[in-house]
Coordinates of C-alpha atoms in Angstrom, one line a residue:
X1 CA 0.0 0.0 0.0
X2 CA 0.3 3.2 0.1
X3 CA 2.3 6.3 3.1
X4 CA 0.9 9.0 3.6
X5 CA 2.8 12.0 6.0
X6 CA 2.7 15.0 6.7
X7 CA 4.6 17.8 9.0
X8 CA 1.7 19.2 11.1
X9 CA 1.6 22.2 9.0
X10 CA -0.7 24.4 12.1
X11 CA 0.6 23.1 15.1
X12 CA 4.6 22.9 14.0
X13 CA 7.0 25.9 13.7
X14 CA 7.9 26.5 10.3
X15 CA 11.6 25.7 11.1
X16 CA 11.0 22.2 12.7
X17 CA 8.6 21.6 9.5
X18 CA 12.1 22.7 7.4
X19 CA 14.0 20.2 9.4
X20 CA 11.2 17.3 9.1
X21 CA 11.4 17.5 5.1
X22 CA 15.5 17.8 5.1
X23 CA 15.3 15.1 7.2
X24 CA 13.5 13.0 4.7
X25 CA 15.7 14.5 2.3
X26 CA 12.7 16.2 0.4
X27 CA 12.9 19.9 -0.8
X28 CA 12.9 22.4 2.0
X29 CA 8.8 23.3 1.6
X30 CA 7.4 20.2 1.5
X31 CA 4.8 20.2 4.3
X32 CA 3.1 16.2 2.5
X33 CA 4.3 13.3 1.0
X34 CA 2.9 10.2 -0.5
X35 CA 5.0 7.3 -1.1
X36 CA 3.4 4.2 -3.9
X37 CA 5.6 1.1 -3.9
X38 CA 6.1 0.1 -7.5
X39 CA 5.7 -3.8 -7.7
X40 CA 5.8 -6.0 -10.9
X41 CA 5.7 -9.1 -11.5
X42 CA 5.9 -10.3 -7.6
X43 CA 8.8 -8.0 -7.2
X44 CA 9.9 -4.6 -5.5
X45 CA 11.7 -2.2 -7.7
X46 CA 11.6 1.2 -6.0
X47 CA 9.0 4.0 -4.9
X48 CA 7.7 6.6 -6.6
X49 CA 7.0 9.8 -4.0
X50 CA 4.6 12.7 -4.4
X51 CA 5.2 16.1 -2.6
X52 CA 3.2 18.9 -1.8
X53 CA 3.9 22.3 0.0
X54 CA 2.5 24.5 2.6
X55 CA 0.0 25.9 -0.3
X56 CA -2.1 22.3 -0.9
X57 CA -4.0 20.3 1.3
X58 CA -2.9 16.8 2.8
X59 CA -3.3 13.7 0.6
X60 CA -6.4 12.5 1.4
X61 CA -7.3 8.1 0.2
X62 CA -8.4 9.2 -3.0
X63 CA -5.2 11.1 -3.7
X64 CA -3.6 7.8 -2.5
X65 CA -5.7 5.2 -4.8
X66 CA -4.1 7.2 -7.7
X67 CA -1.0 7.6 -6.4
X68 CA -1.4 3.4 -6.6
X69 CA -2.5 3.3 -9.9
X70 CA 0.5 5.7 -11.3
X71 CA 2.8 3.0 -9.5
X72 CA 1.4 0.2 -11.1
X73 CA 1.8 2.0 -14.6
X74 CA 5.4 3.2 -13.5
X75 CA 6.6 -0.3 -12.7
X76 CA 5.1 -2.3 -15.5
X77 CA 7.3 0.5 -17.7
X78 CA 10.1 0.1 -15.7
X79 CA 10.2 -4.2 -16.1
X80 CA 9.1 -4.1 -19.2
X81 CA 12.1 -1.7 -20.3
X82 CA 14.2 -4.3 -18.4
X83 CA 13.0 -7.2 -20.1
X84 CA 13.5 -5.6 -23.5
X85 CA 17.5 -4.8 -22.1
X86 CA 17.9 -8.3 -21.3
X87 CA 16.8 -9.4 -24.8
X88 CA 19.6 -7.1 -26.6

């Protein structure tokens, strides 16, 4: 499945927000993420990770059922560019 996280945009000072991305090594204004798993074929190869700043809301399940779908279609490219590798 799907992570969703987020910095406690209202309740955190904006520098401990700051730290909290660096932290996760994501840009310095990213107050969201959403991390998809991208699976094929039984097997694990990476994540794909969606960001948003102060200015959007949270990802909500519905942000994260596409984030899922976008994984699928991102890992099916990515095996499917591997199998065609192998083949050369």
């Amino acid at each position: 499945g799907s992570v969703r996280a987020s910095a406690g945009v209202r309740t955190v000072p904006e520098e401990q927000v700051r730290r909290w991305a660096a932290a996760r090594q994501w840009p310095a204004d990213t107050v969201h993420g959403l991390c998809a798993v991208l699976r094929s074929r039984g097997r694990t190869l990476g994540v794909v990770t969606f960001l948003r700043g102060a200015g959007r809301t949270a990802f909500e399940r519905q942000d994260a059922m596409y984030a899922e779908d976008v994984a699928v279609r991102i890992a099916t490219a990515l095996d499917l560019a591997g199998a065609v590798e192998e083949r050369r």
